[in-house]
Coordinates of C-alpha atoms and ligand atoms in Angstrom, one line a residue:
M1 CA 219.1 -1.6 156.1
I2 CA 217.1 1.6 156.8
D3 CA 214.0 1.7 158.9
F4 CA 213.5 5.4 159.1
G5 CA 214.8 8.4 157.3
V6 CA 214.0 12.1 156.9
M7 CA 215.5 14.5 154.4
R8 CA 214.4 18.0 154.1
A9 CA 216.4 20.0 151.6
S10 CA 216.4 22.9 149.3
R11 CA 214.6 22.5 146.0
A12 CA 217.9 22.7 144.2
I13 CA 221.5 22.4 145.4
L14 CA 224.1 23.5 142.8
F15 CA 227.6 22.6 143.7
G16 CA 231.0 23.2 142.1
P17 CA 233.7 25.8 141.2
G18 CA 232.2 28.5 139.1
Q19 CA 228.5 27.7 139.9
R20 CA 228.1 31.2 141.5
L21 CA 228.0 32.6 138.0
S22 CA 224.6 31.0 137.5
L23 CA 223.1 33.3 140.2
G24 CA 221.6 35.8 137.9
R25 CA 219.7 33.3 135.8
I26 CA 218.6 31.2 138.8
A27 CA 217.4 34.3 140.7
G28 CA 215.7 35.6 137.5
Q29 CA 213.6 32.5 137.3
I30 CA 212.3 33.0 140.8
G31 CA 211.5 36.8 140.8
K32 CA 212.4 40.2 139.4
R33 CA 213.3 42.0 142.6
A34 CA 216.3 40.7 144.5
L35 CA 217.4 41.7 148.0
V36 CA 221.0 40.7 148.5
C37 CA 222.0 40.2 152.2
T38 CA 225.8 40.3 152.6
D39 CA 228.5 42.0 154.6
T40 CA 231.0 44.8 154.0
R41 CA 233.8 42.3 153.3
F42 CA 232.0 40.5 150.4
A43 CA 230.3 43.7 149.1
S44 CA 233.8 45.1 148.3
T45 CA 235.0 42.1 146.4
N46 CA 235.3 41.6 142.6
D47 CA 233.0 38.6 143.0
M48 CA 230.2 40.9 144.3
T49 CA 230.6 43.1 141.2
V50 CA 230.4 40.2 138.9
L51 CA 227.4 38.7 140.7
R52 CA 225.6 42.0 140.8
A53 CA 226.1 42.3 137.1
S54 CA 224.6 38.8 136.6
L55 CA 221.5 40.0 138.3
D56 CA 221.4 43.3 136.4
D57 CA 221.7 41.3 133.2
Q58 CA 218.4 39.6 133.9
G59 CA 216.7 43.0 134.1
M60 CA 216.2 42.6 137.9
A61 CA 215.8 45.4 140.4
V62 CA 218.6 44.8 143.0
L63 CA 219.0 46.1 146.5
V64 CA 222.2 45.2 148.4
F65 CA 222.3 45.3 152.2
D66 CA 225.9 45.0 153.3
G67 CA 225.5 45.6 157.0
T68 CA 225.3 42.0 158.2
E69 CA 227.5 41.5 161.3
A70 CA 229.1 38.3 162.5
E71 CA 226.9 36.3 164.9
L72 CA 223.8 38.2 163.6
P73 CA 222.7 40.7 166.2
L74 CA 218.9 41.5 166.0
T75 CA 219.7 45.2 165.5
G76 CA 221.2 44.4 162.2
I77 CA 218.2 42.4 161.1
L78 CA 215.9 45.3 162.0
A79 CA 218.2 47.7 160.0
C80 CA 217.9 45.4 157.0
L81 CA 214.2 45.2 157.3
D82 CA 213.9 48.9 157.4
V83 CA 215.2 49.2 153.8
A84 CA 213.8 45.9 152.6
R85 CA 210.1 46.6 153.4
S86 CA 209.8 49.4 150.9
F87 CA 211.8 47.6 148.3
K88 CA 209.4 44.6 148.4
P89 CA 211.8 41.9 147.1
S90 CA 210.5 38.8 145.4
V91 CA 213.7 36.8 146.2
V92 CA 216.2 37.2 149.0
I93 CA 219.8 36.2 148.3
G94 CA 222.2 35.5 151.2
I95 CA 225.9 35.6 150.3
G96 CA 228.5 35.2 153.0
G97 CA 229.1 33.1 156.0
G98 CA 226.3 31.6 158.1
S99 CA 225.5 35.1 159.5
C100 CA 224.6 36.4 156.0
L101 CA 222.6 33.3 155.1
D102 CA 220.7 33.4 158.4
M103 CA 220.1 37.1 157.8
A104 CA 218.5 36.3 154.4
K105 CA 216.3 33.6 156.0
V106 CA 215.1 35.8 158.9
V107 CA 214.4 38.8 156.6
A108 CA 212.5 36.5 154.1
L109 CA 210.4 35.3 157.1
M110 CA 209.7 38.8 158.4
L111 CA 208.7 40.1 155.0
S112 CA 206.2 37.3 154.7
Y113 CA 204.3 37.5 158.0
D114 CA 203.3 40.1 160.6
G115 CA 204.8 39.8 164.0
T116 CA 207.9 40.7 165.9
V117 CA 211.1 38.6 165.3
D118 CA 210.8 37.1 168.8
S119 CA 207.4 35.8 168.1
F120 CA 209.1 33.2 165.8
Y121 CA 211.8 32.1 168.3
G122 CA 211.8 28.3 168.9
E123 CA 210.6 25.4 166.8
N124 CA 207.8 25.3 164.2
R125 CA 206.4 28.8 164.8
V126 CA 206.7 29.9 161.2
P127 CA 203.2 29.7 159.9
G128 CA 203.9 28.8 156.3
P129 CA 206.1 29.4 153.2
V130 CA 208.3 32.4 153.2
L131 CA 209.8 34.5 150.4
P132 CA 212.2 32.3 148.4
V133 CA 215.8 32.4 149.6
I134 CA 219.0 31.7 147.6
G135 CA 221.9 30.8 149.9
M136 CA 225.4 31.1 148.6
P137 CA 228.0 30.4 151.4
T138 CA 231.5 31.8 151.4
T139 CA 232.5 29.7 154.4
S140 CA 232.4 25.9 154.7
G141 CA 230.8 25.3 158.0
T142 CA 227.3 26.1 159.0
G143 CA 225.4 24.4 156.2
S144 CA 222.8 27.1 156.6
E145 CA 222.3 27.1 152.8
V146 CA 220.3 23.9 153.3
T147 CA 219.2 24.0 156.9
P148 CA 215.8 24.8 158.5
V149 CA 217.3 27.1 161.2
A150 CA 218.5 30.7 161.6
V151 CA 220.5 31.8 164.7
L152 CA 220.6 35.3 166.0
G153 CA 221.7 37.4 168.9
D154 CA 218.9 39.3 170.8
S155 CA 220.2 41.6 173.6
N156 CA 217.0 40.9 175.5
Q157 CA 217.9 37.3 175.7
T158 CA 220.9 36.0 177.7
L159 CA 221.8 33.4 175.0
K160 CA 221.6 33.4 171.2
V161 CA 218.2 32.2 169.9
G162 CA 217.1 30.1 167.0
I163 CA 214.2 30.1 164.6
S164 CA 213.7 26.6 163.4
S165 CA 211.1 25.6 160.7
P166 CA 211.3 23.6 157.5
Y167 CA 209.9 26.7 155.8
L168 CA 213.2 28.4 156.5
I169 CA 215.1 26.0 154.2
P170 CA 216.5 28.1 151.3
H171 CA 214.8 27.5 148.0
T172 CA 218.1 27.1 146.2
A173 CA 221.7 26.6 147.6
I174 CA 224.6 27.6 145.4
C175 CA 227.8 26.1 146.8
D176 CA 230.8 27.4 144.9
P177 CA 234.1 26.5 146.7
E178 CA 236.0 29.3 144.9
L179 CA 234.2 31.7 147.2
T180 CA 236.0 30.1 150.2
L181 CA 239.5 30.5 148.7
S182 CA 239.8 33.8 150.6
C183 CA 239.0 32.3 154.1
P184 CA 242.1 32.6 156.4
P185 CA 243.3 29.4 158.1
G186 CA 241.6 30.2 161.4
L187 CA 238.2 30.8 159.9
T188 CA 238.7 27.6 157.7
A189 CA 239.5 25.6 160.8
L190 CA 236.7 26.8 163.0
S191 CA 234.0 26.6 160.4
G192 CA 235.2 23.2 159.2
A193 CA 235.2 22.0 162.8
D194 CA 231.6 23.3 163.2
A195 CA 230.7 21.1 160.2
M196 CA 232.5 18.1 161.8
A197 CA 230.4 18.8 165.0
H198 CA 227.2 18.9 162.9
A199 CA 228.1 15.5 161.3
I200 CA 229.1 13.8 164.5
E201 CA 226.3 15.2 166.7
S202 CA 223.6 14.3 164.1
F203 CA 225.1 10.8 163.6
T204 CA 225.1 10.1 167.3
A205 CA 221.8 11.9 168.1
V206 CA 219.1 10.0 170.0
R207 CA 216.8 7.6 168.2
R208 CA 213.2 8.6 168.8
P209 CA 210.2 6.3 168.6
R210 CA 209.0 6.3 165.0
E211 CA 205.5 7.5 165.8
P212 CA 203.4 8.9 163.0
G213 CA 203.6 12.6 163.3
L214 CA 207.2 12.7 164.6
T215 CA 208.3 14.6 161.6
V216 CA 205.4 17.0 161.8
D217 CA 205.7 17.7 165.5
R218 CA 209.5 18.1 165.5
V219 CA 211.9 19.9 163.2
F220 CA 214.8 17.9 164.6
V221 CA 213.8 14.2 164.7
G222 CA 217.0 12.5 165.9
K223 CA 219.2 9.9 164.3
N224 CA 217.8 8.5 161.0
G225 CA 219.0 6.6 158.0
L226 CA 219.1 9.4 155.5
S227 CA 221.0 11.9 157.6
D228 CA 223.4 9.1 158.7
R229 CA 224.6 8.6 155.2
N230 CA 225.3 12.3 154.7
A231 CA 227.0 12.6 158.1
L232 CA 229.4 9.7 157.4
T233 CA 230.3 11.1 154.0
A234 CA 231.0 14.5 155.6
I235 CA 233.2 13.0 158.3
T236 CA 235.3 11.1 155.8
A237 CA 235.8 14.2 153.6
L238 CA 236.6 16.5 156.5
T239 CA 239.2 14.0 158.0
T240 CA 241.3 14.1 154.8
Y241 CA 240.6 17.5 153.4
L242 CA 240.1 19.9 156.3
P243 CA 243.8 19.8 157.3
R244 CA 244.7 20.4 153.7
A245 CA 242.4 23.3 153.3
V246 CA 243.7 24.9 156.5
A247 CA 247.4 24.3 155.5
D248 CA 247.0 25.6 151.9
G249 CA 244.0 27.8 151.3
A250 CA 244.6 27.8 147.6
D251 CA 244.0 24.0 147.4
L252 CA 240.8 24.0 145.4
E253 CA 240.3 20.2 145.7
A254 CA 240.4 20.5 149.4
R255 CA 238.2 23.6 149.5
S256 CA 235.7 21.7 147.3
A257 CA 235.7 18.7 149.6
V258 CA 235.3 20.7 152.7
M259 CA 232.4 22.8 151.2
Y260 CA 230.7 19.5 150.1
A261 CA 231.1 18.1 153.6
A262 CA 229.7 21.2 155.3
M263 CA 226.7 21.1 153.0
L264 CA 226.1 17.4 153.6
A265 CA 226.5 17.9 157.4
G266 CA 223.9 20.7 157.1
L267 CA 221.5 18.2 155.4
A268 CA 222.3 15.7 158.2
F269 CA 221.7 18.0 161.2
G270 CA 218.8 19.8 159.5
S271 CA 216.7 16.8 160.2
A272 CA 218.6 14.9 162.9
G273 CA 219.6 17.9 165.0
T274 CA 222.7 18.5 167.1
G275 CA 223.6 17.9 170.8
A276 CA 225.6 18.9 173.8
A277 CA 228.5 20.7 172.1
H278 CA 226.0 23.1 170.5
A279 CA 224.0 23.4 173.8
I280 CA 227.1 24.3 175.8
Q281 CA 228.4 26.7 173.1
Y282 CA 225.5 29.0 173.7
P283 CA 226.5 30.2 177.2
V284 CA 230.2 30.0 176.3
G285 CA 229.6 32.3 173.4
A286 CA 227.5 34.7 175.5
L287 CA 230.3 35.1 178.1
T288 CA 233.4 35.0 175.8
H289 CA 232.0 36.7 172.7
T290 CA 233.7 34.1 170.6
A291 CA 232.3 32.7 167.3
H292 CA 229.9 29.8 167.2
G293 CA 232.3 27.6 165.4
L294 CA 235.1 28.2 167.8
G295 CA 233.1 27.3 170.9
V296 CA 231.6 24.2 169.3
A297 CA 235.1 23.2 168.1
A298 CA 236.6 23.7 171.5
L299 CA 233.9 21.6 173.1
L300 CA 233.4 18.7 170.7
R301 CA 236.1 16.3 172.0
Y302 CA 235.0 16.7 175.6
V303 CA 231.3 16.1 174.6
M304 CA 232.4 13.0 172.6
A305 CA 234.3 11.7 175.6
F306 CA 231.3 12.2 177.9
N307 CA 228.9 10.5 175.4
R308 CA 231.4 7.7 174.8
P309 CA 229.6 5.1 177.1
N310 CA 226.4 5.4 175.0
C311 CA 228.1 5.6 171.7
T312 CA 230.2 2.4 171.2
A313 CA 228.6 1.4 167.9
T314 CA 228.2 4.9 166.5
Y315 CA 231.7 6.0 167.4
A316 CA 233.1 2.8 165.9
E317 CA 231.4 3.8 162.6
V318 CA 232.8 7.3 163.0
A319 CA 236.2 5.8 163.4
R320 CA 235.8 3.7 160.2
A321 CA 234.6 6.8 158.4
M322 CA 237.8 8.5 159.5
G323 CA 239.8 5.7 158.0
I324 CA 240.7 3.8 161.2
A325 CA 241.0 0.1 160.8
G326 CA 240.1 -2.5 163.4
T327 CA 237.5 -4.9 164.5
D328 CA 237.1 -4.3 168.2
Q329 CA 234.1 -1.9 168.6
E330 CA 235.3 -0.6 172.0
E331 CA 238.8 0.2 170.7
L332 CA 237.4 1.8 167.5
A333 CA 235.0 3.9 169.6
D334 CA 237.9 5.2 171.8
A335 CA 239.9 5.8 168.6
A336 CA 237.2 8.0 167.2
V337 CA 237.4 10.4 170.1
A338 CA 241.2 10.4 170.0
A339 CA 241.2 11.0 166.2
V340 CA 238.8 14.0 166.4
S341 CA 241.0 15.4 169.2
A342 CA 244.1 14.9 167.1
L343 CA 242.5 16.4 164.0
F344 CA 241.4 19.5 165.9
D345 CA 244.9 19.9 167.4
D346 CA 246.3 19.6 163.9
I347 CA 244.2 22.5 162.6
G348 CA 244.9 24.7 165.6
I349 CA 241.5 24.5 167.4
P350 CA 241.9 25.9 171.0
K351 CA 242.3 23.0 173.4
T352 CA 240.4 24.5 176.4
L353 CA 237.6 26.9 177.3
A354 CA 240.2 28.9 179.2
D355 CA 241.8 29.5 175.9
L356 CA 238.5 31.1 174.8
G357 CA 238.7 33.5 177.7
L358 CA 236.3 31.7 180.1
K359 CA 237.0 32.2 183.8
A360 CA 236.8 29.5 186.5
D361 CA 234.1 31.3 188.3
Q362 CA 231.9 31.2 185.2
L363 CA 231.8 27.4 184.8
A364 CA 228.8 26.7 187.0
W365 CA 226.8 29.3 185.1
V366 CA 227.8 27.8 181.8
A367 CA 226.8 24.3 182.9
S368 CA 223.4 25.4 184.2
Q369 CA 222.6 27.7 181.2
S370 CA 223.5 25.0 178.7
L371 CA 220.6 22.9 180.0
K372 CA 218.2 25.6 178.8
A373 CA 218.7 24.6 175.2
T374 CA 216.3 21.7 175.7
R375 CA 216.0 20.8 172.0
L376 CA 219.7 20.1 171.9
V377 CA 220.0 18.6 175.4
T378 CA 217.2 16.1 174.7
N379 CA 218.9 15.2 171.4
N380 CA 222.2 14.2 173.1
P381 CA 222.9 10.5 173.1
R382 CA 223.7 10.4 176.8
S383 CA 221.2 12.2 179.1
L384 CA 222.6 15.5 180.2
D385 CA 221.8 16.8 183.7
L386 CA 223.6 19.4 185.7
E387 CA 226.2 16.9 186.9
G388 CA 226.9 15.8 183.4
A389 CA 227.1 19.3 182.0
T390 CA 229.4 20.3 184.8
S391 CA 231.8 17.4 184.2
I392 CA 232.0 18.4 180.5
V393 CA 232.6 22.0 181.2
N394 CA 235.1 21.4 183.9
A395 CA 237.1 18.9 181.7
A396 CA 236.9 21.4 178.8
F397 CA 238.2 24.2 181.0
V398 CA 241.4 22.3 182.1
G399 CA 241.9 20.4 178.8
D400 CA 241.4 16.9 180.1
W401 CA 239.0 15.2 177.6
R402 CA 239.6 11.8 179.2
G403 CA 238.2 13.4 182.4
A404 CA 234.9 14.1 180.8
H405 CA 234.4 10.3 180.4
L406 CA 232.4 9.5 183.5
S407 CA 232.8 5.9 184.4
A408 CA 229.3 4.3 184.3
A409 CA 227.4 3.9 181.1
E410 CA 223.7 4.4 181.3
Ligands
NAD1 N1 221.6 28.4 160.2 C1 222.4 27.4 160.5 O1 222.1 26.2 160.2 C2 223.6 27.6 161.3 C3 224.4 26.5 161.7 C4 225.6 26.8 162.5 C5 225.9 28.1 162.8 N2 225.1 29.1 162.4 C6 225.4 30.5 162.7 O2 226.2 31.0 161.6 C7 227.0 32.1 162.1 C8 228.5 31.7 161.9 O3 228.7 31.6 160.5 P1 230.2 31.5 159.9 O4 231.0 30.6 160.8 O5 230.0 31.0 158.5 O6 230.8 32.9 160.0 P2 230.2 34.4 159.9 O7 229.2 34.4 158.8 O8 229.8 34.8 161.2 O9 231.5 35.2 159.4 C9 232.6 35.3 160.2 C10 233.6 36.3 159.6 O10 234.1 35.6 158.4 C11 234.2 36.5 157.3 N3 234.1 35.7 156.1 C12 233.1 35.0 155.6 N4 233.4 34.5 154.4 C13 234.7 34.8 154.2 C14 235.7 34.5 153.1 N5 235.3 33.7 152.1 N6 236.9 35.1 153.2 C15 237.3 35.8 154.2 N7 236.4 36.2 155.3 C16 235.2 35.6 155.2 C17 233.0 37.4 157.6 O11 233.1 38.6 156.8 C18 233.0 37.6 159.1 O12 233.8 38.6 159.4 C19 226.7 32.2 163.6 O13 225.8 33.2 163.9 C20 226.1 30.8 164.0 O14 225.2 30.8 165.1 C21 223.9 28.9 161.7
FE2_2 FE1 227.1 24.6 164.5

């Protein structure tokens, strides 16, 4: 039934409409000095006023940093640290999209240990526990409220960089779908598609030998039974409810289901890891300055088509999770790729990398750079070399996902 499983998670995950209102009492149990990392959009909302009051009511000292920028440039992290160091928070609260949550995680890390931010880039370089973080997402996508990774943009690095460590998992996640009611359709679609990519890429990740120490040596351990369950539940929920949330942003049932799915997909990829769609998004994002979710969403169907020869059984399960009936594994597997493609068309995801602004003469660079994300490349179910990456990128550029499907299975 299950021969191996890994679940790393927040100490508490609170889920449901209205749960944001418990913020003050939850934070007050953890510490008396709260640093809130958010952005100018959320800082100007009535929700922020109410949440701030809930912290004040607990007699807490509160500092709000509202300068978080999308895709999290390092300069913004340093600006936050400038004010946070003298404030000496005992709890760091991230409220916003993945950028604000990742800001809270990196700031909590930097306030806990000496060293420059770049000294923590990579996997397992955080020496121990960091200041407790409360993550409260306002998008349904990244799952950062429960994941062990923070992603940022450093102008000294060509591509965005990650800091991955189980110590970065937020202490408490508060997932209140009402906070996502204000997401416009485009943001709902691209962040939901990012969640779908997390679920599918973790469900189809490589299986690694179950050697003792695997879970100590690696943050992302590959496919495993515990993340599989969460990934499949997320895929089912997104199939039905993501189109509804995009079509009608006020549909709270759909908003709830999509936020639930994004959180579960975060739990899934937080131990299993993601794959080629995430690896190739890094250089695409660097060249086109498009959001993480948009690039991942635009790439997923092509990556699925490329991986298809190695994913008959797993894609058949994906198809069943998407509500597709049938008994022939090969047909079901093909149907999974087609269904994801149709779902993404339905919610308005760009069909090609050209739509994202990529140019034909940039394709070779994208393919070669994507191989640098070795933690993602080695997690992909079909081994990815320059030829493979090139075929995906070329197919994604012209919009021919069937063309990414190289003939021979490995
Ligand atoms: N740590 C992780 O596990 C993880 C996983 C995937 C992606 N990421 C990172 O997360 C970031 C992307 O996060 P994101 O997709 O959530 O977007 P985001 O945080 O970058 O925000 C994008 C925009 O959406 C706005 N926004 C956020 N919530 C809103 C709401 N409720 N209503 C209206 N506007 C709203 C923001 O103000 C911002 O302008 C990237 O930096 C990406 O690399 C992190
Ligand atoms: Fe992602």
